[in-house]
């Protein structure tokens, strides 16, 4: 159930960001969703590889190397990664907005004075 709340928060944040910078909100939503689940999955893969290298492949069958705390940790990493992607898209949108203001059709032929 908490996963649905995360999906809603991701959708709301990325949709508002897309609307603010005149982008496609569904594209931004899927970027946000993909970043959350992708980073969660990659962090789990890195953990499994690390356990396999440190304790050997036989340790993978042992259930002591897995717990619900790890699920929370991986979800936290996914949330942090999603936040990082959000901030990246936000700064990219600000730069594009600033550039479009600076180099618009109205500025052709105008000389900027200091």
Coordinates of C-alpha atoms in Angstrom, one line a residue:
X1 CA 0.0 0.0 0.0
X2 CA 2.9 2.4 0.8
X3 CA 4.1 1.8 -2.8
X4 CA 1.0 3.4 -4.2
X5 CA 1.6 6.4 -2.0
X6 CA 5.2 6.6 -3.4
X7 CA 3.9 6.4 -6.9
X8 CA 1.4 9.2 -6.3
X9 CA 4.1 11.4 -4.8
X10 CA 6.4 10.8 -7.7
X11 CA 3.6 11.5 -10.2
X12 CA 2.6 14.7 -8.4
X13 CA 6.1 16.1 -8.1
X14 CA 7.2 15.3 -11.6
X15 CA 3.9 16.4 -13.1
X16 CA 4.1 19.7 -11.4
X17 CA 7.7 20.1 -12.5
X18 CA 6.8 19.3 -16.1
X19 CA 3.9 21.8 -16.1
X20 CA 6.2 24.5 -14.6
X21 CA 8.7 24.1 -17.4
X22 CA 6.2 23.4 -20.2
X23 CA 7.2 19.8 -20.7
X24 CA 5.2 16.6 -21.2
X25 CA 4.0 15.5 -17.7
X26 CA 3.7 11.9 -18.6
X27 CA 7.2 11.7 -19.9
X28 CA 8.5 13.3 -16.7
X29 CA 6.3 10.9 -14.6
X30 CA 7.8 7.9 -16.3
X31 CA 11.3 9.3 -15.9
X32 CA 10.6 9.7 -12.1
X33 CA 9.1 6.3 -11.8
X34 CA 11.9 4.7 -13.8
X35 CA 14.5 6.4 -11.7
X36 CA 12.9 5.2 -8.4
X37 CA 12.5 1.6 -9.4
X38 CA 15.7 1.5 -11.4
X39 CA 17.8 2.7 -8.6
X40 CA 16.0 0.4 -6.1
X41 CA 16.7 -2.5 -8.4
X42 CA 20.3 -1.6 -9.0
X43 CA 21.0 -1.1 -5.3
X44 CA 19.6 -4.6 -4.7
X45 CA 21.8 -6.1 -7.4
X46 CA 24.9 -4.4 -6.0
X47 CA 24.0 -5.8 -2.5
X48 CA 23.6 -9.4 -3.9
X49 CA 26.9 -9.2 -5.8
X50 CA 28.6 -7.8 -2.7
X51 CA 27.2 -10.6 -0.5
X52 CA 28.2 -13.1 -3.2
X53 CA 31.8 -11.8 -3.3
X54 CA 32.2 -11.4 0.5
X55 CA 30.5 -14.5 1.8
X56 CA 30.6 -16.7 -1.3
X57 CA 27.7 -17.9 -3.5
X58 CA 26.5 -20.4 -0.8
X59 CA 25.5 -17.5 1.4
X60 CA 22.8 -16.5 -1.0
X61 CA 20.7 -19.4 0.1
X62 CA 21.0 -18.3 3.7
X63 CA 18.0 -16.2 4.8
X64 CA 19.9 -14.4 7.4
X65 CA 21.4 -12.1 4.7
X66 CA 18.0 -10.8 3.8
X67 CA 15.4 -8.9 5.9
X68 CA 12.7 -6.3 5.7
X69 CA 15.2 -3.7 6.8
X70 CA 16.9 -4.2 3.5
X71 CA 13.7 -3.5 1.6
X72 CA 13.4 -0.2 3.5
X73 CA 17.0 0.6 2.8
X74 CA 16.6 -0.1 -0.9
X75 CA 13.4 2.0 -1.1
X76 CA 15.3 4.8 0.7
X77 CA 18.1 4.7 -1.9
X78 CA 15.5 4.7 -4.7
X79 CA 13.8 7.7 -3.1
X80 CA 17.1 9.6 -2.9
X81 CA 18.0 8.7 -6.5
X82 CA 14.5 9.9 -7.6
X83 CA 15.1 13.1 -5.7
X84 CA 18.5 13.5 -7.5
X85 CA 16.8 13.1 -10.9
X86 CA 14.1 15.6 -9.9
X87 CA 16.7 18.2 -8.9
X88 CA 18.6 17.5 -12.1
X89 CA 15.5 18.0 -14.3
X90 CA 14.6 21.1 -12.3
X91 CA 18.0 22.7 -12.9
X92 CA 17.9 21.7 -16.5
X93 CA 14.4 23.3 -16.8
X94 CA 15.6 26.5 -15.2
X95 CA 18.6 26.8 -17.6
X96 CA 16.4 26.1 -20.6
X97 CA 13.8 28.7 -19.4
X98 CA 16.6 31.3 -18.8
X99 CA 18.1 30.6 -22.2
X100 CA 14.8 30.9 -24.0
X101 CA 14.2 34.3 -22.3
X102 CA 17.6 35.4 -23.3
X103 CA 17.6 34.2 -26.9
X104 CA 14.0 34.7 -27.9
X105 CA 12.7 36.0 -31.2
X106 CA 12.1 39.4 -29.5
X107 CA 15.8 39.8 -28.8
X108 CA 17.0 39.6 -32.5
X109 CA 18.6 42.9 -33.4
X110 CA 18.7 44.3 -29.9
X111 CA 22.0 45.2 -28.3
X112 CA 22.4 44.5 -24.6
X113 CA 23.8 47.4 -22.7
X114 CA 25.8 47.1 -19.4

